[in-house]
């Protein structure tokens, strides 16, 4: 597998130590690069090429939460043999619904997967339902989601215009073609009201047998607007049962309709092929007529739409037959429903139904939303659900699940966390903030909103942005949206002494209590006296016998707070070793490790030999195997004591510095908070010149 497609693994373990295999892996992927094209919140200010870091050597270190490797499909892909021309044809009557975006996405993916074209056509024939500004918002939503059309508004194309309101002459000509061919007729019937009171209803069928009028008579009555008329499709002469092909459901049969269930002259509600209205009395085409004419003239090969349009398919086939045209391939995908299996509606207060709300109110990334919608009704041929647009294109085919699809927001937030982690990976690897600029914009705004006192710590906007950047890169796997992320990491922005967790007494393997006071004493001594900036040393570690520090191969690639975290953890374990080894082995401090490299605890303790015997008394002659057994038990006891102390110290630090809240390793937390802030929260006098 090429290195460029290999999974970038996280190198820094939760406790800040590096294992040998991770070090070797980092060497293999050190030269890996990512594409500079990042789908990063297109509505924000232009992407900056700001380097990641602050002052000191703040270079990048590679890791990944989820693979960006192209997953191999586990089944044969269902794809056309030729490039597909697809379209998305929305009406600008309001916000773009997530169901509409999903339909557009499927059409876009098929076109790109097959090397074809994706068209955008605005179906605005029903002028009464148009909403001002809806078209501009629709175009913006599609571009934000990464669905750039090859032909359509703003970009043009050879088959325009791409707004139906600008194509009326085309529809009139094709209506005349059907009239001349005898496949349609002029109907002079007006809607009739039947019944009385609340039971009254409008019938709009042809009740005067207008189809019997001769062409000349109909033309004369229609000439110069003498009588209003509609153009209706003649009932197909075929009497046998008809079936229609669908890529998802196989064969479709027409729904049975009552003779009066015909199309209204003012709406597009009717879908029965029998005498369906094609052109209204005001001269505008109905949806179905314009739709078929446009799809043919724009050479659409595949139409992907929701199952609510399945009942219209027989009518569309009949229109294609009336013109003598070959219809495109149809694929009807299930509707989106809530957990009660009801169609998504405004009643679903826990769900955002439109793209703008997903983007602005809930902070969903375009990568996340596209990934989420693609998995709703499409049969993913791989084992990996986390995919960016490129991966979706590579794996897409026409294998859809039958039936409606339930929308569960848990999956959306799962994908959001992974896509944010990917962006943070790209920021680390590219050594720029370009992939995360949009995220930083929202986090900074939210931090000021929730914790205005943060400006006391970060005096300028640049300082606050850098601070938020460090937090995001340190805790990259927990981002849902800016509001929840700032709340999760609130201990970075404000300190509330009342939220400090009460200290807990710990019990070691020897049933000896590790008191909170003792733990505090260890931390206090470390912060007040220890020189964190001294060179690492590995004397007697893992049998090296060398006092020279060998830098980790990835040391230059770590971010500044990861380097500081390594020193903090090294200092913590140095002091813990001092406690657990002092009484048993009387080991001098200079022989204790201060290193960011992993060590074998048992081998390290065993390197000191058997514990010295107590002074005084007669030395007993012991069997060698007995000495070995006693020494082994002593080593096990010291190693267990070290584990107990580590647990006690790390728990105490997290409780006092972050209120016990989850987050990065305690070393990273201390590094980002800074030496003086940590001392303040821990009630320790900061040493002049002290720090990491």
XYZ file of C-alpha atoms in Angstrom:
692
model
C 0.000 0.000 0.000
C 1.399 3.452 -0.879
C 2.571 5.531 2.036
C 0.225 8.330 0.969
C -2.720 6.025 1.640
C -1.482 4.589 4.923
C -3.247 5.261 8.192
C -1.611 8.029 10.201
C -1.569 6.642 13.738
C -1.661 8.608 16.968
C 1.813 8.627 18.444
C 1.266 10.118 21.845
C -0.320 7.710 24.330
C -2.755 9.074 26.948
C -0.032 9.231 29.585
C 2.417 11.046 27.321
C 4.829 8.131 26.773
C 5.885 6.735 23.385
C 6.247 3.074 22.573
C 8.931 1.777 20.222
C 6.467 0.623 17.535
C 4.846 4.061 17.429
C 8.251 5.659 17.000
C 9.049 3.376 14.073
C 5.680 4.073 12.492
C 6.240 7.800 12.732
C 9.433 7.457 10.734
C 7.556 5.722 7.924
C 4.924 8.431 7.546
C 7.009 11.495 8.281
C 6.941 12.604 4.682
C 3.250 12.099 4.066
C 1.268 15.042 2.678
C -2.389 15.894 2.281
C -4.156 17.736 -0.488
C -4.230 21.453 -0.048
C -7.901 21.540 -1.020
C -9.835 21.555 2.210
C -13.610 21.814 2.426
C -13.351 24.091 5.436
C -16.444 26.169 6.082
C -16.611 28.057 2.828
C -18.563 30.915 4.345
C -15.741 32.057 6.611
C -12.964 34.468 5.851
C -10.282 33.397 3.366
C -8.185 30.493 4.596
C -4.984 31.504 6.301
C -1.683 29.718 5.888
C -0.751 30.461 9.484
C 1.755 27.996 10.851
C 0.797 25.844 13.790
C 2.851 26.765 16.792
C 3.665 29.638 19.095
C 7.097 31.088 19.427
C 8.973 27.927 20.286
C 9.522 25.006 17.922
C 5.890 24.213 17.313
C 6.079 21.756 14.485
C 3.617 19.127 13.514
C 3.115 15.533 14.580
C 1.062 13.022 12.664
C -1.782 10.958 14.034
C -5.242 9.941 12.943
C -8.484 8.893 14.506
C -9.929 7.259 11.448
C -8.407 5.945 8.284
C -8.460 8.000 5.133
C -7.359 4.975 3.142
C -9.593 4.002 0.244
C -11.543 1.016 1.555
C -12.010 -1.861 -0.857
C -15.662 -2.557 -1.745
C -16.884 -5.928 -0.496
C -19.319 -6.458 -3.383
C -19.598 -5.734 -7.082
C -20.576 -2.132 -7.672
C -23.803 -1.403 -9.559
C -22.861 1.281 -12.078
C -23.833 2.257 -15.643
C -21.462 1.449 -18.481
C -21.336 5.044 -19.712
C -20.827 8.424 -17.987
C -24.043 9.531 -16.330
C -25.665 12.939 -16.731
C -27.700 13.629 -13.627
C -29.587 16.639 -12.321
C -30.985 18.200 -9.197
C -34.104 20.234 -9.911
C -35.359 22.008 -6.778
C -38.069 24.633 -6.450
C -36.945 27.791 -4.605
C -39.910 27.777 -2.238
C -38.000 27.745 1.069
C -34.981 26.297 2.821
C -33.139 23.328 1.334
C -34.356 20.267 3.248
C -31.802 17.627 4.218
C -33.823 15.158 2.150
C -33.374 17.382 -0.872
C -29.659 17.660 -0.260
C -29.444 13.868 -0.021
C -31.136 13.515 -3.432
C -28.752 16.075 -4.898
C -25.805 14.279 -3.300
C -26.728 10.891 -4.768
C -27.045 12.484 -8.223
C -23.736 14.313 -7.793
C -21.892 11.172 -6.647
C -23.175 9.102 -9.562
C -22.069 11.717 -12.079
C -18.627 12.081 -10.560
C -18.179 8.326 -10.054
C -18.827 7.663 -13.749
C -17.006 10.695 -15.141
C -20.259 12.373 -16.178
C -21.904 15.741 -15.455
C -24.104 17.008 -12.635
C -26.672 19.662 -13.602
C -28.613 22.110 -11.472
C -31.988 23.241 -12.806
C -34.303 25.664 -11.006
C -37.951 24.646 -11.324
C -39.711 27.937 -10.672
C -42.805 27.666 -12.850
C -45.131 27.999 -9.850
C -44.482 31.691 -9.272
C -47.070 31.924 -6.468
C -45.011 29.650 -4.195
C -41.622 31.265 -4.743
C -39.878 32.717 -1.688
C -37.644 35.789 -2.155
C -33.985 34.916 -1.615
C -34.653 31.167 -1.595
C -32.748 30.516 -4.824
C -29.623 32.331 -3.609
C -29.766 30.455 -0.313
C -30.194 27.153 -2.151
C -27.138 27.776 -4.319
C -25.126 28.754 -1.262
C -26.150 25.600 0.610
C -25.169 23.346 -2.285
C -21.775 25.003 -2.665
C -21.170 24.872 1.092
C -21.833 21.134 0.990
C -19.322 20.715 -1.845
C -21.836 19.961 -4.607
C -20.597 22.187 -7.401
C -22.685 21.721 -10.539
C -21.169 21.405 -14.010
C -24.082 23.118 -15.750
C -26.732 25.431 -14.386
C -27.205 28.890 -12.873
C -24.005 30.922 -12.439
C -21.976 28.567 -14.659
C -24.179 28.227 -17.763
C -23.952 25.322 -20.170
C -24.936 24.163 -23.673
C -28.526 23.258 -22.774
C -29.693 26.396 -20.983
C -31.420 28.380 -19.824
C -31.493 26.432 -16.544
C -34.451 28.201 -14.954
C -37.832 26.937 -16.062
C -39.322 30.427 -15.909
C -36.979 31.312 -18.781
C -37.956 28.287 -20.907
C -41.667 28.886 -21.515
C -41.242 29.220 -25.289
C -39.633 25.781 -25.310
C -42.594 24.257 -23.464
C -45.127 25.973 -25.741
C -43.383 24.586 -28.816
C -43.370 21.041 -27.408
C -47.012 21.331 -26.428
C -47.811 22.296 -30.043
C -45.791 19.298 -31.202
C -47.993 16.978 -29.136
C -51.162 18.712 -30.378
C -50.032 18.380 -33.985
C -49.200 14.698 -33.446
C -52.618 14.042 -31.902
C -51.050 12.940 -28.603
C -52.628 15.862 -26.723
C -55.733 18.020 -27.062
C -57.108 21.365 -25.981
C -59.655 21.185 -23.179
C -62.079 24.076 -22.675
C -63.704 22.710 -19.514
C -63.569 24.897 -16.412
C -63.359 23.606 -12.848
C -66.813 22.718 -11.483
C -67.904 22.797 -7.855
C -69.968 19.842 -6.662
C -71.676 19.353 -3.332
C -72.632 21.955 -0.773
C -71.073 23.525 2.314
C -68.133 21.724 3.851
C -68.682 18.781 1.521
C -68.106 20.904 -1.591
C -65.199 19.922 -3.804
C -63.794 20.898 -7.170
C -63.763 18.539 -10.117
C -61.516 19.480 -12.995
C -61.751 16.636 -15.411
C -62.764 16.996 -19.010
C -66.529 16.672 -18.709
C -67.419 18.035 -22.180
C -65.577 15.391 -24.204
C -63.161 17.980 -25.618
C -61.107 15.212 -27.165
C -63.832 14.796 -29.766
C -63.305 18.335 -31.092
C -61.567 18.543 -34.425
C -58.187 20.210 -34.538
C -59.560 23.082 -36.580
C -62.483 23.687 -34.224
C -60.243 23.591 -31.171
C -57.789 25.979 -32.810
C -60.536 28.407 -33.739
C -61.943 28.446 -30.180
C -58.491 29.008 -28.776
C -57.453 31.625 -31.328
C -56.654 35.062 -29.946
C -57.642 33.955 -26.452
C -61.326 33.633 -27.249
C -61.749 30.860 -24.711
C -59.353 29.763 -21.985
C -58.105 26.213 -22.354
C -55.661 23.719 -20.985
C -53.596 21.188 -22.917
C -54.204 17.606 -21.831
C -52.390 14.378 -22.636
C -54.601 11.902 -24.466
C -55.281 8.609 -22.756
C -52.734 6.054 -24.024
C -54.232 3.647 -26.496
C -52.422 0.665 -24.976
C -54.945 -1.447 -23.063
C -52.760 -4.186 -21.594
C -51.218 -3.900 -18.154
C -48.144 -1.723 -18.240
C -45.048 -1.954 -16.053
C -42.158 0.474 -15.692
C -38.543 -0.178 -14.824
C -36.900 1.174 -11.682
C -33.274 0.602 -10.604
C -34.237 0.095 -6.970
C -37.679 -1.523 -7.001
C -37.543 -3.357 -10.307
C -40.947 -3.084 -11.963
C -43.480 -0.357 -11.120
C -47.194 -0.687 -11.937
C -49.504 2.335 -12.158
C -51.669 3.113 -9.150
C -55.382 2.655 -9.634
C -57.194 5.985 -9.877
C -60.841 6.903 -9.880
C -62.141 8.569 -13.065
C -62.449 11.887 -11.224
C -58.917 11.835 -9.808
C -57.575 14.024 -12.566
C -55.199 16.928 -12.502
C -56.401 20.338 -11.453
C -55.961 23.237 -13.828
C -54.187 25.166 -11.078
C -52.071 22.555 -9.339
C -49.686 19.755 -10.173
C -51.355 17.302 -7.819
C -52.628 14.930 -10.493
C -50.345 12.159 -11.678
C -52.755 9.937 -13.581
C -51.686 9.542 -17.199
C -55.323 9.700 -18.314
C -55.943 13.174 -19.711
C -53.411 14.800 -17.418
C -53.006 18.559 -17.833
C -49.707 19.481 -19.464
C -50.176 23.234 -19.915
C -52.376 25.293 -17.599
C -54.938 27.831 -18.751
C -52.466 30.658 -18.046
C -49.988 29.130 -20.476
C -47.505 27.823 -17.899
C -46.459 24.181 -17.974
C -47.270 21.752 -15.195
C -44.383 20.264 -13.240
C -44.537 16.874 -14.959
C -44.576 18.257 -18.491
C -41.705 20.681 -17.959
C -39.755 18.044 -16.054
C -39.891 15.513 -18.880
C -39.144 18.075 -21.598
C -36.156 19.471 -19.682
C -34.693 16.074 -18.795
C -34.812 15.029 -22.446
C -33.418 18.241 -23.907
C -30.654 18.346 -21.270
C -29.761 14.720 -22.087
C -30.279 13.419 -18.548
C -29.461 9.706 -18.379
C -30.297 8.933 -14.730
C -32.934 10.414 -12.429
C -32.570 9.782 -8.692
C -35.496 10.959 -6.595
C -37.592 10.049 -3.565
C -40.238 7.342 -3.545
C -42.961 9.983 -3.224
C -42.418 10.504 -6.976
C -42.743 6.823 -7.822
C -46.447 7.237 -8.598
C -45.515 9.846 -11.207
C -43.264 7.475 -13.119
C -46.009 5.938 -15.326
C -47.085 9.425 -16.393
C -43.521 10.374 -17.215
C -43.050 7.193 -19.227
C -46.241 7.989 -21.148
C -44.961 11.475 -21.903
C -41.704 10.060 -23.211
C -43.720 7.620 -25.332
C -45.923 10.431 -26.658
C -42.848 12.334 -27.820
C -41.128 9.215 -29.116
C -38.198 9.717 -26.736
C -36.167 7.205 -24.726
C -36.715 7.795 -20.993
C -33.782 8.018 -18.561
C -33.145 5.338 -15.943
C -35.096 6.000 -12.747
C -33.955 5.180 -9.201
C -36.369 5.910 -6.359
C -34.878 6.117 -2.875
C -36.813 5.776 0.380
C -37.998 8.731 2.418
C -36.335 9.964 5.587
C -38.400 9.190 8.687
C -38.069 9.741 12.426
C -37.811 7.036 15.075
C -41.599 6.688 15.034
C -41.361 5.963 11.305
C -43.189 9.193 10.487
C -42.000 11.440 7.663
C -39.709 14.165 8.930
C -41.641 17.329 9.679
C -41.566 20.424 11.847
C -42.815 18.247 14.697
C -39.334 16.755 14.955
C -37.991 19.427 17.279
C -34.860 17.392 18.030
C -33.897 17.258 14.362
C -32.715 20.026 12.087
C -34.555 19.602 8.813
C -32.814 22.188 6.672
C -29.211 22.650 5.669
C -28.916 26.171 7.027
C -29.960 25.081 10.533
C -27.541 22.172 10.412
C -24.784 24.582 9.477
C -25.520 27.692 11.536
C -27.452 26.468 14.596
C -25.835 23.087 15.137
C -22.352 23.730 13.754
C -22.314 20.659 11.523
C -19.388 20.545 9.097
C -20.079 20.052 5.379
C -17.957 16.888 5.382
C -20.029 15.513 8.242
C -23.429 16.311 6.770
C -22.541 14.913 3.351
C -21.150 11.728 4.923
C -24.233 11.389 7.152
C -26.756 11.850 4.340
C -24.908 9.504 1.981
C -25.347 6.655 4.460
C -29.118 7.197 4.672
C -30.508 4.744 2.134
C -27.310 3.911 0.246
C -25.795 0.464 0.738
C -22.188 1.274 1.604
C -20.012 -1.453 0.030
C -17.156 -0.963 2.536
C -16.680 -1.462 6.263
C -15.769 2.185 6.823
C -18.587 4.666 7.424
C -16.305 7.695 7.849
C -15.714 9.055 4.360
C -14.941 12.390 2.817
C -16.297 13.447 -0.569
C -13.459 11.838 -2.482
C -14.028 8.501 -0.762
C -17.782 8.721 -1.279
C -17.228 9.263 -4.999
C -14.808 6.354 -5.216
C -17.186 3.934 -3.496
C -20.575 5.130 -4.716
C -22.913 3.007 -6.800
C -26.653 2.567 -7.381
C -27.242 -0.031 -4.685
C -29.924 1.544 -2.479
C -31.924 -0.038 0.298
C -35.650 -0.492 -0.248
C -38.053 1.240 2.084
C -37.758 4.357 4.195
C -34.674 5.256 6.201
C -34.729 6.223 9.869
C -32.722 9.298 10.823
C -30.762 9.003 14.064
C -28.722 11.997 15.124
C -26.290 9.887 17.157
C -24.633 8.833 13.913
C -24.335 12.461 12.812
C -22.381 13.419 15.942
C -20.255 10.286 15.692
C -19.242 11.308 12.170
C -18.754 14.932 13.253
C -16.144 13.924 15.835
C -14.244 11.857 13.304
C -14.264 14.529 10.619
C -13.038 17.169 13.077
C -10.270 14.795 14.124
C -9.327 14.376 10.467
C -9.102 18.131 10.008
C -6.867 18.366 13.036
C -4.701 15.621 11.564
C -4.402 17.587 8.340
C -3.492 20.716 10.297
C -0.727 18.846 12.085
C 0.610 17.275 8.923
C 0.413 20.410 6.776
C 1.732 22.569 9.647
C -0.920 25.192 8.916
C -4.246 26.158 10.438
C -5.998 26.091 7.055
C -8.029 22.919 7.736
C -9.294 24.181 11.117
C -9.752 27.922 10.576
C -13.528 27.644 10.421
C -13.608 25.606 13.625
C -11.371 28.105 15.401
C -13.619 30.988 14.361
C -16.619 29.429 16.079
C -14.703 28.257 19.158
C -13.270 31.727 19.772
C -16.711 33.322 19.507
C -18.231 30.733 21.816
C -15.409 31.037 24.375
C -15.961 34.785 24.644
C -19.697 34.240 24.936
C -19.543 31.628 27.697
C -16.463 32.875 29.559
C -15.862 36.588 28.973
C -13.231 36.510 31.719
C -10.928 34.585 29.369
C -9.843 37.964 28.009
C -7.989 38.494 31.304
C -5.745 35.574 30.386
C -5.630 36.144 26.620
C -5.230 39.891 26.150
C -5.587 39.932 22.365
C -7.727 38.101 19.829
C -4.590 36.530 18.380
C -3.634 35.129 21.793
C -7.130 33.728 22.334
C -7.153 32.149 18.895
C -3.776 30.532 19.543
C -5.010 29.282 22.921
C -8.151 27.773 21.366
C -6.025 26.235 18.623
C -3.865 24.453 21.203
C -6.952 23.128 22.992
C -8.525 21.886 19.749
C -5.389 20.071 18.619
C -4.962 18.579 22.076
C -8.576 17.378 22.378
C -9.446 16.744 18.741
C -11.628 13.659 19.140
C -14.389 15.149 21.268
C -15.714 18.007 19.123
C -19.457 18.026 18.470
C -20.070 21.729 18.036
C -18.475 24.875 19.409
C -20.963 25.375 22.224
C -20.624 21.864 23.624
C -16.887 21.771 23.005
C -16.221 24.935 25.012
C -18.458 23.634 27.775
C -16.603 20.298 27.822
C -13.261 22.106 28.087
C -14.500 24.856 30.414
C -11.658 24.327 32.871
C -9.297 25.788 30.250
C -11.312 29.002 30.145
C -12.307 29.517 33.790
C -11.397 28.094 37.175
C -14.029 27.474 39.833
C -12.511 26.319 43.095
C -15.911 24.984 44.174
C -15.752 22.398 41.393
C -12.522 20.821 42.623
C -13.069 17.168 43.432
C -12.389 16.228 47.063
C -9.149 14.253 47.446
C -9.476 10.490 47.751
C -7.395 8.190 49.920
C -5.643 5.498 47.912
C -4.567 2.054 49.122
C -1.378 0.445 47.807
C -0.610 -3.215 47.304
C 0.904 -3.365 50.805
C -2.333 -2.049 52.335
C -0.585 1.229 53.043
C -2.692 4.333 52.663
C -1.566 7.002 50.204
C -3.014 10.061 51.810
C -4.131 13.120 49.895
C -1.741 15.145 52.021
C 1.176 12.922 50.975
C 0.228 13.245 47.311
C -0.026 17.009 47.643
C 3.410 17.049 49.269
C 4.897 15.196 46.313
C 3.285 17.595 43.816
C 4.288 20.621 45.858
C 7.907 19.523 46.017
C 7.944 18.834 42.279
C 6.536 22.251 41.331
C 8.617 24.241 43.816
C 11.977 22.502 43.505
C 12.260 20.393 40.350
C 14.007 21.719 37.253
C 11.741 20.634 34.406
C 14.121 22.092 31.844
C 17.077 19.898 32.767
C 18.305 17.394 30.170
C 16.634 14.010 30.047
C 18.623 11.113 31.471
C 18.173 7.376 31.078
C 20.743 6.011 33.511
C 20.166 2.323 34.237
C 16.939 2.371 32.277
C 16.147 -0.856 30.441
C 19.718 -2.009 30.949
C 21.300 0.715 28.812
C 23.698 1.787 31.516
C 24.096 5.080 29.714
C 23.491 8.544 31.083
C 23.210 10.087 27.633
C 19.690 10.844 26.450
C 18.734 9.487 23.044
C 16.005 11.734 21.582
C 12.842 10.100 20.295
C 12.912 9.991 16.486
C 9.688 12.013 16.348
C 10.767 14.569 18.960
C 11.049 17.366 16.384
C 7.591 16.535 15.089
C 5.684 16.977 18.314
C 3.692 20.099 19.100
C 4.991 22.342 21.862
C 2.455 21.226 24.452
C 3.216 17.571 23.695
C 6.895 18.179 24.380
C 6.041 19.968 27.627
C 3.607 17.196 28.524
C 6.363 14.627 28.104
C 8.578 16.577 30.539
C 5.741 16.932 33.043
C 4.980 13.209 32.973
C 8.678 12.419 33.211
C 8.913 14.634 36.309
C 5.853 13.041 37.887
C 7.225 9.519 37.446
C 10.670 10.647 38.603
C 9.185 11.770 41.918
C 7.013 8.673 42.235
C 10.091 6.468 41.757
C 11.807 8.504 44.424
C 9.054 7.658 46.918
C 8.609 3.953 46.164
C 12.330 3.150 45.886
C 13.674 5.215 48.778
C 12.603 3.014 51.685
C 13.406 -0.284 49.975
C 16.530 0.436 47.956
C 17.795 3.836 49.200
C 18.300 4.901 45.568
C 19.829 8.319 45.010
C 17.825 10.822 42.989
C 20.439 11.051 40.237
C 19.955 7.343 39.511
C 16.211 7.777 38.931
C 14.951 8.134 35.362
C 13.848 11.460 33.933
C 12.879 10.469 30.419
C 10.099 10.531 27.876
C 11.028 7.084 26.631
C 9.231 3.953 27.828
C 10.934 1.797 30.392
C 10.335 -1.695 31.707
C 9.360 -1.092 35.345
C 10.245 -4.602 36.536
C 13.605 -4.607 34.745
C 14.391 -1.166 36.131
C 13.633 -2.170 39.732
C 15.418 -5.508 39.280
C 18.562 -3.695 38.136
C 19.140 -2.659 41.772
C 19.433 -6.305 42.872
C 18.022 -7.619 46.152
C 16.897 -5.104 48.752
C 19.606 -4.472 51.379
C 19.118 -6.420 54.654
C 18.242 -4.626 57.817
C 21.220 -3.481 59.905
C 22.122 -5.571 62.982
C 21.450 -9.222 63.687
C 23.102 -12.313 62.294
C 22.940 -12.800 58.554
C 21.268 -16.052 57.661
C 22.529 -18.364 54.974
C 19.795 -18.632 52.362
C 19.390 -20.944 49.401
C 19.956 -19.103 46.053
C 16.430 -19.952 44.882
C 15.031 -18.478 48.100
C 16.981 -15.250 47.509
C 15.652 -15.118 43.955
C 12.091 -15.626 45.165
C 12.393 -12.935 47.818
C 13.899 -10.537 45.290
C 11.099 -11.243 42.802
C 8.438 -10.526 45.400
C 10.184 -7.286 46.325
C 10.280 -6.178 42.694
C 6.583 -6.972 42.241
C 5.732 -5.027 45.384
C 7.662 -1.956 44.241
C 6.142 -2.060 40.745
C 2.653 -2.335 42.229
C 3.389 0.530 44.592
C 4.519 2.640 41.663
C 1.229 1.903 39.857
C -0.790 2.860 42.924
C 1.118 6.104 43.368
C 0.737 6.938 39.689
C -2.999 6.458 39.910
C -3.234 8.584 43.044
C -1.122 11.459 41.725
C -2.732 11.625 38.286
C -6.236 11.433 39.767
C -5.430 14.164 42.265
C -4.022 16.464 39.580
C -7.027 15.977 37.298
C -9.448 16.575 40.146
C -7.775 19.819 41.207
C -6.884 21.219 37.785
C -9.957 20.240 35.745
C -12.565 19.225 38.281
C -12.194 15.608 37.166
C -13.602 16.390 33.722
C -12.448 14.249 30.790
C -9.978 15.610 28.301
C -6.361 15.315 27.197
C -3.696 13.699 29.377
C -2.952 15.595 32.563
C 0.473 16.502 31.198
C -1.135 18.222 28.205
C -3.637 19.975 30.488
C -0.796 21.305 32.647
C 1.239 22.349 29.624
C -1.605 24.359 28.088
C -2.686 25.908 31.405
C 0.897 26.914 32.084
C 3.149 26.610 35.122
C 1.861 29.625 37.053
C -1.824 28.770 36.520
C -1.218 25.192 37.660
C 0.540 26.433 40.792
C -2.343 28.806 41.512
C -4.960 26.067 41.187
C -2.912 23.629 43.276
C -2.200 26.120 46.036
C 1.559 26.056 45.476
C 3.934 29.004 45.475
C 5.253 29.411 41.931
C 9.045 29.437 41.817
C 10.633 32.394 40.100
C 11.961 31.256 36.768
C 10.065 27.996 37.117
C 8.208 26.369 34.286
C 8.218 23.476 31.940
